[in-house]
Coordinates of C-alpha atoms in Angstrom, one line a residue:
Chain A
M108 CA -9.2 -98.9 -73.0
A109 CA -12.6 -97.8 -71.8
A110 CA -14.4 -100.2 -69.5
M111 CA -17.1 -102.5 -70.9
L112 CA -19.2 -102.2 -67.8
S113 CA -18.9 -99.5 -65.1
L114 CA -20.8 -99.2 -61.9
I115 CA -20.1 -95.9 -60.2
N116 CA -21.2 -95.6 -56.6
V117 CA -24.5 -97.4 -57.3
R118 CA -27.0 -97.4 -54.4
K119 CA -30.3 -99.1 -54.0
T120 CA -32.7 -99.3 -51.0
F121 CA -35.8 -101.5 -51.1
N122 CA -38.9 -100.4 -49.2
P123 CA -37.4 -97.1 -48.0
G124 CA -39.0 -95.6 -45.0
T125 CA -40.8 -98.8 -44.0
I126 CA -40.1 -101.4 -41.4
N127 CA -38.8 -103.7 -44.2
E128 CA -36.3 -101.1 -45.4
K129 CA -33.3 -102.9 -46.9
K130 CA -30.2 -101.1 -48.0
A131 CA -29.2 -103.6 -50.7
L132 CA -26.4 -101.7 -52.5
K133 CA -24.5 -99.2 -50.4
G134 CA -22.4 -97.5 -53.1
I135 CA -21.0 -100.2 -55.4
S136 CA -18.2 -99.3 -57.8
L137 CA -16.9 -101.8 -60.3
N138 CA -15.2 -101.7 -63.7
L139 CA -15.1 -104.6 -66.1
E140 CA -12.7 -104.6 -69.1
E141 CA -13.7 -106.2 -72.3
G142 CA -13.4 -110.0 -71.9
D143 CA -13.4 -109.9 -68.1
F144 CA -15.1 -113.0 -66.7
V145 CA -16.0 -112.1 -63.1
T146 CA -17.4 -114.5 -60.6
V147 CA -19.4 -113.1 -57.8
I148 CA -19.9 -114.7 -54.4
G149 CA -21.4 -113.7 -51.1
G150 CA -24.0 -114.8 -48.6
N151 CA -27.7 -114.5 -48.9
G152 CA -28.8 -110.8 -48.9
S153 CA -25.3 -109.6 -49.6
G154 CA -26.5 -107.7 -52.7
K155 CA -25.2 -110.1 -55.5
S156 CA -28.5 -110.4 -57.3
T157 CA -29.4 -106.8 -56.6
M158 CA -26.2 -105.7 -58.4
L159 CA -27.0 -107.9 -61.4
N160 CA -30.5 -106.6 -61.6
A161 CA -29.3 -103.0 -61.3
V162 CA -27.1 -103.7 -64.4
A163 CA -30.0 -105.4 -66.2
G164 CA -32.3 -102.4 -65.3
V165 CA -35.1 -104.4 -63.6
W166 CA -35.8 -101.2 -61.6
P167 CA -34.2 -97.8 -61.3
I168 CA -31.3 -97.3 -59.0
D169 CA -31.5 -94.6 -56.2
G170 CA -28.0 -93.1 -56.9
G171 CA -24.9 -93.5 -58.9
K172 CA -24.4 -94.4 -62.5
I173 CA -24.1 -97.4 -64.8
E174 CA -22.4 -97.4 -68.1
I175 CA -22.2 -100.3 -70.6
A176 CA -19.7 -100.0 -73.4
G177 CA -19.4 -96.3 -72.8
Q178 CA -23.1 -95.7 -72.9
D179 CA -24.9 -94.3 -69.9
V180 CA -27.8 -96.7 -69.3
T181 CA -28.8 -95.4 -65.8
G182 CA -32.1 -93.9 -67.1
L183 CA -33.1 -96.9 -69.4
P184 CA -35.5 -99.6 -68.3
D185 CA -34.5 -103.2 -68.9
Y186 CA -36.2 -103.6 -72.3
R187 CA -34.4 -100.5 -73.6
R188 CA -31.0 -101.7 -72.6
A189 CA -31.6 -105.3 -73.6
S190 CA -29.6 -104.8 -76.8
L191 CA -26.5 -104.6 -74.7
I192 CA -27.2 -107.4 -72.3
G193 CA -27.6 -111.2 -72.3
R194 CA -29.2 -112.7 -69.2
V195 CA -29.6 -116.2 -67.8
F196 CA -31.7 -116.6 -64.7
Q197 CA -31.6 -118.9 -61.7
D198 CA -35.0 -120.4 -62.5
P199 CA -34.9 -122.3 -65.8
M200 CA -38.6 -121.3 -66.3
T201 CA -37.7 -117.6 -66.4
G202 CA -35.5 -117.4 -69.5
T203 CA -37.7 -118.9 -72.1
A204 CA -41.4 -118.8 -73.2
A205 CA -42.8 -122.3 -72.4
T206 CA -45.7 -122.3 -74.8
M207 CA -43.6 -121.2 -77.8
Q208 CA -41.4 -123.4 -80.0
I209 CA -37.7 -123.6 -79.7
D210 CA -37.2 -121.8 -83.0
E211 CA -39.7 -119.1 -82.0
N212 CA -37.8 -118.5 -78.7
M213 CA -34.5 -118.2 -80.6
A214 CA -36.1 -115.8 -83.1
L215 CA -37.3 -113.6 -80.2
A216 CA -33.7 -113.6 -78.8
D217 CA -32.3 -113.0 -82.3
K218 CA -34.3 -109.7 -82.4
R219 CA -33.2 -108.7 -78.9
G220 CA -33.2 -104.9 -78.5
R221 CA -34.1 -104.4 -82.2
S222 CA -37.4 -103.2 -83.6
R223 CA -40.0 -105.9 -84.3
G224 CA -41.9 -105.2 -87.4
L225 CA -44.3 -107.2 -89.6
G226 CA -41.8 -109.5 -91.1
W227 CA -42.3 -113.2 -90.6
G228 CA -41.1 -114.2 -87.1
V229 CA -39.0 -117.2 -88.1
T230 CA -37.7 -117.5 -91.6
A231 CA -36.3 -120.6 -93.2
E232 CA -32.9 -118.9 -93.2
D233 CA -33.2 -118.2 -89.4
R234 CA -34.1 -121.9 -88.9
D235 CA -30.9 -123.1 -90.6
R236 CA -28.8 -120.7 -88.6
F237 CA -30.5 -121.7 -85.3
R238 CA -30.1 -125.4 -86.1
E239 CA -26.3 -124.9 -86.5
K240 CA -26.2 -123.2 -83.1
L241 CA -28.3 -125.9 -81.5
K242 CA -26.0 -128.6 -82.9
L243 CA -23.1 -127.0 -81.0
L244 CA -25.0 -127.5 -77.7
D245 CA -25.1 -131.2 -78.4
L246 CA -28.3 -131.8 -76.5
G247 CA -30.2 -133.2 -79.4
L248 CA -32.3 -130.1 -79.7
D249 CA -31.4 -129.4 -83.3
D250 CA -34.0 -131.9 -84.6
R251 CA -36.7 -130.7 -82.1
M252 CA -36.8 -127.1 -83.3
T253 CA -40.6 -127.0 -83.5
A254 CA -41.1 -128.6 -80.0
K255 CA -42.6 -126.4 -77.3
V256 CA -39.9 -125.2 -74.9
G257 CA -42.2 -126.3 -72.0
L258 CA -41.4 -129.9 -72.9
L259 CA -37.6 -129.5 -72.2
S260 CA -35.8 -130.4 -69.0
G261 CA -34.5 -127.7 -66.7
G262 CA -30.9 -128.2 -68.0
Q263 CA -32.0 -128.1 -71.6
R264 CA -33.9 -124.9 -70.9
Q265 CA -30.9 -123.3 -69.2
A266 CA -28.6 -124.3 -72.1
L267 CA -31.1 -122.8 -74.5
T268 CA -31.4 -119.6 -72.5
L269 CA -27.6 -119.3 -72.6
L270 CA -27.6 -119.8 -76.3
M271 CA -30.3 -117.2 -76.7
A272 CA -28.5 -114.7 -74.4
T273 CA -25.4 -115.0 -76.7
L274 CA -27.1 -115.4 -80.1
R275 CA -26.5 -111.7 -80.6
K276 CA -23.1 -111.0 -79.0
P277 CA -24.0 -109.0 -75.8
K278 CA -21.8 -106.3 -74.4
V279 CA -22.3 -107.8 -71.0
L280 CA -23.5 -111.3 -70.1
L281 CA -25.3 -111.6 -66.7
L282 CA -25.5 -115.1 -65.1
D283 CA -27.5 -115.2 -61.9
E284 CA -26.8 -118.5 -60.3
H285 CA -27.8 -120.1 -63.5
T286 CA -26.8 -123.6 -62.5
A287 CA -28.2 -123.5 -58.9
A288 CA -31.5 -125.1 -59.8
L289 CA -29.9 -128.0 -61.7
D290 CA -28.6 -131.4 -60.5
P291 CA -24.8 -131.4 -60.2
K292 CA -24.2 -133.3 -63.4
T293 CA -26.4 -131.1 -65.5
A294 CA -25.0 -128.0 -63.7
E295 CA -21.5 -129.1 -64.7
K296 CA -22.5 -129.4 -68.4
V297 CA -24.2 -126.0 -68.4
L298 CA -21.1 -124.5 -66.8
A299 CA -18.9 -126.1 -69.4
A300 CA -21.1 -124.7 -72.1
T301 CA -20.9 -121.3 -70.5
E302 CA -17.1 -121.4 -70.3
R303 CA -17.0 -122.4 -74.0
V304 CA -19.2 -119.6 -75.3
V305 CA -17.6 -116.9 -73.1
N306 CA -14.1 -117.9 -74.3
R307 CA -15.1 -118.2 -77.9
D308 CA -16.8 -114.8 -78.1
N309 CA -14.6 -113.1 -75.5
L310 CA -17.7 -112.1 -73.6
T311 CA -17.6 -109.7 -70.7
T312 CA -19.4 -111.7 -68.0
L313 CA -20.7 -111.3 -64.5
M314 CA -21.5 -114.7 -63.0
I315 CA -23.1 -115.1 -59.5
T316 CA -22.5 -118.5 -57.9
H317 CA -23.1 -120.1 -54.6
N318 CA -20.3 -122.5 -55.2
M319 CA -16.9 -121.2 -54.1
R320 CA -15.1 -123.8 -56.0
D321 CA -16.8 -122.8 -59.3
A322 CA -16.1 -119.2 -58.4
I323 CA -12.4 -120.0 -58.2
T324 CA -12.1 -122.3 -61.2
H325 CA -14.0 -120.1 -63.6
G326 CA -13.2 -116.6 -64.8
N327 CA -10.2 -114.3 -64.5
R328 CA -11.5 -112.3 -61.6
L329 CA -13.5 -112.9 -58.4
I330 CA -15.4 -110.5 -56.2
M331 CA -17.0 -111.1 -52.9
M332 CA -20.0 -109.1 -51.6
N333 CA -21.2 -108.6 -48.1
E334 CA -24.0 -106.3 -46.9
G335 CA -24.2 -104.2 -50.0
H336 CA -20.4 -103.7 -50.4
I337 CA -17.8 -105.4 -52.5
I338 CA -15.4 -106.6 -49.8
L339 CA -12.9 -108.6 -51.9
D340 CA -11.7 -108.2 -55.5
I341 CA -9.1 -110.7 -56.7
A342 CA -7.8 -111.1 -60.2
G343 CA -5.0 -112.6 -62.3
E344 CA -2.3 -114.8 -60.8
E345 CA -3.5 -114.2 -57.3
K346 CA -7.0 -115.7 -58.2
K347 CA -5.5 -118.7 -59.8
K348 CA -3.8 -119.7 -56.6
L349 CA -6.9 -119.2 -54.5
T350 CA -8.4 -122.0 -52.4
V351 CA -11.8 -122.2 -50.7
E352 CA -10.0 -121.9 -47.3
D353 CA -8.2 -118.7 -48.5
L354 CA -11.6 -117.3 -49.4
L355 CA -13.2 -118.1 -46.1
Q356 CA -10.1 -116.6 -44.3
K357 CA -10.3 -113.5 -46.4
F358 CA -14.0 -113.2 -45.8
S359 CA -13.7 -113.1 -42.1
V360 CA -10.8 -110.6 -42.2
A361 CA -12.7 -108.3 -44.6
S362 CA -16.1 -108.5 -42.9
G363 CA -15.1 -109.2 -39.4
E364 CA -17.4 -112.2 -39.2
E365 CA -17.7 -115.8 -40.1
F366 CA -19.0 -116.8 -43.5
A367 CA -22.5 -117.9 -42.7
D368 CA -23.6 -119.9 -45.8
D369 CA -23.4 -123.6 -45.5
G370 CA -24.4 -124.1 -49.1
A371 CA -21.2 -122.3 -50.2
L372 CA -19.1 -124.3 -47.8
L373 CA -20.4 -127.7 -48.9
G374 CA -20.8 -126.9 -52.6
Chain U
M193 CA -96.6 -132.7 -66.2
N194 CA -97.7 -134.5 -69.3
F195 CA -94.5 -135.6 -71.0
A196 CA -96.4 -137.0 -74.0
A197 CA -98.1 -133.7 -74.6
Y198 CA -94.7 -131.9 -74.1
F199 CA -92.8 -134.0 -76.6
G200 CA -95.8 -133.9 -78.9
S201 CA -95.7 -130.1 -78.9
L202 CA -92.0 -130.1 -80.1
N203 CA -91.6 -129.7 -83.8
P204 CA -88.5 -131.3 -85.3
A205 CA -89.0 -129.4 -88.5
G206 CA -89.1 -126.2 -86.5
L207 CA -85.7 -127.1 -85.0
L208 CA -84.1 -127.7 -88.4
G209 CA -85.7 -124.6 -89.7
R210 CA -83.9 -122.5 -87.0
F211 CA -80.4 -124.0 -87.6
P212 CA -79.4 -121.8 -90.6
A213 CA -80.0 -118.6 -88.7
G214 CA -78.2 -120.1 -85.7
I215 CA -75.2 -120.9 -87.9
A216 CA -75.0 -117.3 -89.1
Q217 CA -75.3 -115.9 -85.6
G218 CA -72.8 -118.5 -84.3
I219 CA -70.2 -117.4 -86.9
I220 CA -70.7 -113.8 -85.8
W221 CA -70.3 -114.8 -82.1
G222 CA -67.2 -116.8 -83.3
I223 CA -65.6 -113.7 -84.7
M224 CA -66.3 -112.0 -81.3
A225 CA -64.7 -115.1 -79.6
L226 CA -61.5 -114.6 -81.7
G227 CA -61.1 -111.3 -79.9
V228 CA -61.6 -113.0 -76.6
Y229 CA -59.0 -115.7 -77.6
I230 CA -56.4 -113.0 -78.2
T231 CA -56.7 -111.6 -74.7
F232 CA -57.6 -114.7 -72.8
R233 CA -55.2 -117.2 -74.4
L234 CA -52.4 -115.2 -75.9
L235 CA -52.1 -112.3 -73.4
D236 CA -53.4 -114.2 -70.4
I237 CA -55.8 -111.4 -69.5
A238 CA -59.5 -111.9 -68.9
D239 CA -60.7 -108.6 -70.5
L240 CA -64.2 -107.6 -69.5
T241 CA -64.2 -104.6 -71.9
V242 CA -65.8 -106.7 -74.6
D243 CA -69.3 -106.6 -73.0
G244 CA -69.2 -102.9 -73.8
T245 CA -67.3 -102.9 -77.1
F246 CA -69.7 -105.4 -78.7
T247 CA -72.5 -102.9 -78.1
T248 CA -70.3 -100.0 -79.2
G249 CA -69.7 -101.9 -82.5
G250 CA -73.4 -102.4 -83.0
A251 CA -74.3 -98.8 -82.0
V252 CA -71.7 -97.2 -84.3
T253 CA -72.6 -99.4 -87.2
V254 CA -76.3 -98.8 -87.0
M255 CA -76.1 -95.1 -86.5
L256 CA -73.7 -94.7 -89.4
I257 CA -75.9 -96.8 -91.7
L258 CA -78.9 -94.7 -90.6
A259 CA -76.8 -91.7 -91.6
G260 CA -76.5 -93.1 -95.0
W261 CA -73.1 -94.8 -94.8
N262 CA -72.1 -98.0 -96.7
P263 CA -72.3 -100.9 -94.1
W264 CA -68.7 -101.9 -94.7
A265 CA -67.4 -98.4 -94.1
A266 CA -69.6 -98.3 -91.0
M267 CA -68.2 -101.6 -89.7
L268 CA -64.6 -100.3 -90.3
I269 CA -65.4 -97.3 -88.1
A270 CA -66.9 -99.7 -85.5
L271 CA -63.7 -101.7 -85.7
L272 CA -61.7 -98.5 -85.0
A273 CA -64.0 -97.5 -82.1
G274 CA -63.4 -101.0 -80.6
I275 CA -59.7 -100.5 -81.0
A276 CA -59.9 -97.2 -79.2
A277 CA -61.9 -98.7 -76.3
G278 CA -59.4 -101.6 -76.0
A279 CA -56.5 -99.2 -76.0
V280 CA -58.2 -97.3 -73.1
T281 CA -58.3 -100.5 -71.1
G282 CA -54.7 -101.2 -72.0
L283 CA -53.6 -97.8 -70.9
L284 CA -55.5 -97.9 -67.6
H285 CA -53.8 -101.2 -67.0
T286 CA -50.3 -100.5 -68.1
I287 CA -49.7 -96.8 -67.5
L288 CA -51.9 -96.3 -64.5
G289 CA -51.3 -99.7 -63.0
I290 CA -54.9 -100.8 -62.5
P291 CA -55.4 -104.6 -62.5
A292 CA -56.4 -105.8 -65.9
I293 CA -59.8 -107.2 -64.9
L294 CA -60.7 -103.9 -63.1
A295 CA -59.4 -101.8 -66.0
G296 CA -61.8 -103.8 -68.3
I297 CA -64.7 -103.3 -65.9
L298 CA -64.1 -99.6 -65.7
T299 CA -64.0 -99.2 -69.5
Q300 CA -67.1 -101.4 -69.9
F301 CA -68.9 -99.3 -67.3
A302 CA -67.9 -96.1 -69.0
L303 CA -68.9 -97.5 -72.4
Y304 CA -72.5 -97.9 -71.2
S305 CA -72.9 -94.1 -71.2
I306 CA -70.9 -93.7 -74.4
N307 CA -73.0 -96.3 -76.2
L308 CA -76.2 -94.5 -75.1
A309 CA -74.7 -91.3 -76.4
I310 CA -73.8 -92.9 -79.7
M311 CA -77.4 -94.1 -80.1
G312 CA -78.8 -90.6 -79.4
M313 CA -79.6 -91.4 -75.7
K314 CA -81.9 -94.2 -76.8
A315 CA -81.7 -97.7 -75.5
N316 CA -82.1 -99.2 -78.9
Q317 CA -82.1 -98.2 -82.6
A318 CA -83.7 -100.2 -85.3
I319 CA -82.5 -100.5 -88.8
S320 CA -84.7 -102.0 -91.5
V321 CA -83.3 -103.9 -94.4
D322 CA -86.1 -102.6 -96.5
R323 CA -84.7 -99.1 -96.3
F324 CA -81.0 -99.7 -96.1
Y325 CA -78.4 -101.9 -97.7
L326 CA -77.0 -104.2 -95.0
A327 CA -74.0 -106.5 -95.2
V328 CA -75.8 -109.3 -93.3
T329 CA -79.5 -109.7 -92.4
S330 CA -81.7 -112.4 -91.0
R331 CA -84.0 -111.9 -94.0
N332 CA -81.4 -113.6 -96.2
V333 CA -79.9 -116.2 -94.0
P334 CA -77.8 -118.1 -96.7
M335 CA -76.2 -114.8 -97.8
A336 CA -75.6 -114.0 -94.1
I337 CA -73.8 -117.3 -93.6
L338 CA -71.7 -116.7 -96.7
V339 CA -70.8 -113.2 -95.8
S340 CA -70.0 -113.8 -92.1
G341 CA -68.2 -117.0 -93.1
I342 CA -66.0 -115.0 -95.5
V343 CA -65.3 -112.4 -92.9
A344 CA -64.5 -115.1 -90.3
V345 CA -62.0 -116.8 -92.6
A346 CA -60.4 -113.5 -93.6
V347 CA -60.0 -112.6 -89.9
V348 CA -58.5 -116.0 -89.1
A349 CA -56.0 -115.6 -92.0
L350 CA -55.1 -112.1 -90.8
L351 CA -54.6 -113.2 -87.2
Y352 CA -52.6 -116.3 -88.3
W353 CA -50.3 -114.0 -90.3
Y354 CA -50.0 -111.3 -87.6
F355 CA -49.2 -113.6 -84.8
G356 CA -46.5 -115.2 -86.9
T357 CA -44.8 -111.9 -87.4
E358 CA -42.0 -110.5 -85.2
Q359 CA -44.5 -108.2 -83.5
G360 CA -47.1 -110.8 -83.1
S361 CA -44.5 -113.2 -81.6
A362 CA -43.6 -110.5 -79.2
I363 CA -47.2 -110.2 -78.1
R364 CA -47.4 -114.0 -77.6
A365 CA -44.1 -113.9 -75.6
T366 CA -45.5 -111.1 -73.4
G367 CA -48.5 -113.3 -72.5
C368 CA -46.4 -116.3 -71.9
N369 CA -43.4 -114.9 -70.0
P370 CA -43.2 -111.2 -69.3
E371 CA -39.9 -111.3 -67.5
M372 CA -38.2 -113.1 -70.4
S373 CA -39.9 -110.7 -72.9
R374 CA -38.4 -107.7 -71.1
A375 CA -35.0 -109.3 -71.1
Q376 CA -35.4 -109.7 -74.9
G377 CA -36.0 -106.0 -75.2
I378 CA -39.8 -106.3 -75.6
N379 CA -41.8 -103.4 -74.2
I380 CA -44.5 -105.5 -72.7
N381 CA -46.8 -102.5 -71.9
T382 CA -46.9 -101.6 -75.6
M383 CA -47.6 -105.3 -76.5
K384 CA -50.5 -105.5 -74.0
V385 CA -52.1 -102.3 -75.3
I386 CA -51.8 -103.5 -78.9
G387 CA -53.3 -106.9 -78.0
L388 CA -56.2 -105.4 -76.1
A389 CA -56.9 -102.9 -78.9
L390 CA -56.9 -105.6 -81.6
S391 CA -59.1 -107.9 -79.5
N392 CA -61.7 -105.2 -78.9
G393 CA -61.6 -104.1 -82.5
L394 CA -62.7 -107.6 -83.6
V395 CA -65.4 -107.7 -80.9
A396 CA -66.8 -104.4 -82.1
L397 CA -66.7 -105.6 -85.7
A398 CA -68.7 -108.6 -84.6
G399 CA -71.1 -106.3 -82.8
G400 CA -71.6 -104.4 -85.9
M401 CA -72.5 -107.5 -87.9
M402 CA -74.8 -108.8 -85.2
A403 CA -76.7 -105.5 -85.1
Q404 CA -77.3 -105.7 -88.8
F405 CA -78.3 -109.3 -88.7
Q406 CA -80.9 -108.8 -86.0
G407 CA -82.0 -105.4 -87.4
F408 CA -81.2 -103.3 -84.4
A409 CA -78.6 -102.2 -81.9
D410 CA -79.5 -102.5 -78.2
I411 CA -77.7 -101.1 -75.2
N412 CA -77.7 -104.6 -73.6
M413 CA -76.7 -106.6 -76.7
G414 CA -73.2 -107.1 -75.4
R415 CA -74.1 -108.3 -72.0
G416 CA -72.3 -111.5 -71.3
S417 CA -70.1 -111.4 -74.4
I418 CA -67.1 -112.4 -72.4
V419 CA -68.8 -115.5 -71.1
I420 CA -70.1 -116.4 -74.5
G421 CA -66.6 -115.8 -76.0
L422 CA -65.0 -118.0 -73.4
A423 CA -67.6 -120.7 -74.0
A424 CA -66.8 -120.6 -77.8
V425 CA -63.0 -120.6 -77.1
I426 CA -63.3 -123.5 -74.7
I427 CA -65.7 -125.6 -76.8
G428 CA -63.5 -125.0 -79.8
E429 CA -60.3 -126.0 -78.0
V430 CA -61.8 -129.2 -76.5
L431 CA -63.2 -130.2 -80.0
G432 CA -60.0 -129.2 -81.8
E433 CA -57.8 -131.2 -79.5
A434 CA -60.1 -134.2 -79.5
I435 CA -60.2 -134.3 -83.3
L436 CA -56.8 -133.1 -84.4
G437 CA -54.7 -133.7 -81.2
K438 CA -51.1 -132.7 -81.7
H439 CA -51.8 -131.7 -85.3
L440 CA -53.8 -128.7 -84.1
N441 CA -51.8 -125.7 -85.2
F442 CA -52.5 -122.0 -84.6
A443 CA -54.7 -121.5 -87.7
G444 CA -56.6 -124.6 -86.7
R445 CA -57.2 -123.3 -83.2
L446 CA -58.6 -120.1 -84.5
L447 CA -60.9 -121.9 -86.9
F448 CA -62.1 -124.1 -84.1
V449 CA -62.9 -121.0 -82.0
I450 CA -65.3 -120.0 -84.8
L451 CA -66.8 -123.5 -84.8
G452 CA -67.0 -123.2 -81.0
G453 CA -69.2 -120.1 -81.5
V454 CA -71.4 -122.0 -83.9
I455 CA -71.8 -124.9 -81.6
Y456 CA -72.6 -122.7 -78.7
Y457 CA -75.3 -121.0 -80.7
M458 CA -76.7 -124.4 -81.7
I459 CA -77.0 -125.4 -78.1
V460 CA -78.8 -122.1 -77.5
I461 CA -81.3 -122.9 -80.2
I462 CA -81.9 -126.4 -78.9
V463 CA -82.5 -125.1 -75.4
L464 CA -85.0 -122.6 -76.8
W465 CA -86.6 -125.3 -79.0
L466 CA -87.1 -127.5 -75.9
K467 CA -89.1 -124.6 -74.6
L468 CA -86.8 -124.3 -71.6
D469 CA -87.0 -120.9 -70.0
S470 CA -84.5 -118.8 -72.1
N471 CA -84.0 -116.7 -69.0
M472 CA -82.1 -119.7 -67.6
L473 CA -79.7 -119.6 -70.6
K474 CA -77.1 -117.4 -68.9
L475 CA -77.1 -119.7 -65.9
F476 CA -76.5 -122.8 -68.2
T477 CA -73.8 -120.9 -70.1
A478 CA -72.0 -119.9 -66.9
I479 CA -72.1 -123.5 -65.6
I480 CA -70.8 -124.9 -68.8
V481 CA -67.9 -122.4 -68.9
A482 CA -67.1 -122.9 -65.2
V483 CA -67.0 -126.7 -65.7
F484 CA -64.7 -126.6 -68.7
L485 CA -62.4 -124.1 -67.1
A486 CA -62.3 -126.3 -64.0
V487 CA -61.6 -129.6 -65.7
P488 CA -57.8 -129.1 -66.2
N489 CA -57.4 -128.1 -62.6
L490 CA -59.6 -131.0 -61.3
K491 CA -57.6 -133.5 -63.4
A492 CA -54.3 -132.2 -62.0
H493 CA -55.8 -132.2 -58.5
R494 CA -56.9 -135.8 -58.8
K495 CA -53.3 -136.9 -59.3
N496 CA -51.8 -134.6 -56.7
S497 CA -53.9 -133.9 -53.7
F498 CA -53.6 -134.0 -49.9
G499 CA -56.6 -136.3 -49.8
R500 CA -54.8 -138.8 -52.0
A501 CA -51.6 -138.5 -50.0
A502 CA -53.6 -139.3 -46.8
R503 CA -55.2 -142.3 -48.5
N504 CA -51.8 -143.5 -49.7
A505 CA -50.4 -143.1 -46.2
M506 CA -53.3 -145.0 -44.8
A507 CA -52.9 -147.8 -47.4
E508 CA -49.2 -148.1 -46.7
T509 CA -49.6 -148.2 -42.9
S510 CA -52.3 -150.8 -43.0
G511 CA -50.2 -152.9 -45.5
K512 CA -47.3 -153.0 -43.1
E513 CA -49.6 -154.1 -40.2
E514 CA -50.7 -157.0 -42.3
Q515 CA -47.1 -158.1 -42.8

């Protein structure tokens, strides 16, 4: 079976030729099969977010190739590969349009990657469909469909963004520390919702997290990044048996240094 | 100064007599302000092109009518000219990466030459209602109010429809959250160009109506349009929110922008009637706009400032000493 997401020797350098030059990705290769739920960990500046942004197409990569569901997307900017990708960001403000209503936001997502013509933005039929979806979230948003999204809490906005990212089944779901800005209780709820929707729709998912325990308990595969390389890739039975101590041990063996991220240790 | 003589010289009937013409002009400025609303409120861009496109609309309309065109056909061409000018600003901004404000200034600057060229290298061109059929004219004020009112309502209805469509929603999303819009597959550059083009098209249409109403197009007729437009938008919003509060929907906002234009022009008329120096009018307008733009910030600042933090700290410390 062909891979759902392939990164082949992807390279990216920020500010090349300047004093701030940063080689963020130094030849990353990665294959995700359909339904793979991969958690990504690594210290600050290890290249986790850069890898996700490369897949999303936020900027062009310097070398290598990215394929989604067999389609070469290397030359497509983010808005032209959006039909293939669902994204949830770290900052709850990023994923939704604050001055627009809940139903309007969902209608925008419903049209993700499709042409937008002069048909009415939100139809009555759309609204019924959205209401059903919102009910599943169980956040009481289904009877607040015409409320402005700016009135929602961070957790509600992240849950809504997750719903929007998966409203049209994406080929790849990208989660960039999407619970990092939430309080622990809310974070747990949003993670549970993530787990539900990923399992239900068998979504191919890349999830960055700072929390090693989350990285271990969620997904069927775990990769660890350091200085622009993937230094660890654990799947299946081996992953199920992992502990945080194992991970730290493996990190120092693979990278030759101590894991220097207190947040990950304490999390 | 002799106040009695001053007030004695003011003529209340004269003020009332000027109101109808003021309403007509206010509605036309209101249509212009709808264009400003699109860029300023929906796209979050302060577009300075409008000072040029208002004149462009007037110039195109007058020259075509002088050439024997039907005024409505002339205004349609003016609308298209405005759309083209707005698209130029949009392309300067999106494709060439020039900051939006500077892109607008550049287009406006270039339009000065273009507007002169349209008017046959003359600074103004008169058009007499005695010789030509005009859509609106100050000679027939009730008719002018009716016609500009119908145009205004039609424009509001069209905008209400358009910004409710899939494409219009994408423009609103672009202005609100560009990053989210891109993630939803929206080409934000295209949306910005469409928004700027539409906005300037409306401004040019209003310019065409104003030129007919006053009976001439002038190279300086658009000067300060952006500020007048902002004044109308802000007056309309403040009034709309005060009267309708949470019930103020999108169509209501647009209608209140028109009303904002009318109220702005009423203020102008009262200032003129009071025999205040009309040369000071631009200063007054700028102050009014600055104050209204500043109010939301000042309100937020009052609740959340370092000065307040210092006073709170002082109060707490002194409170403890007393205990």
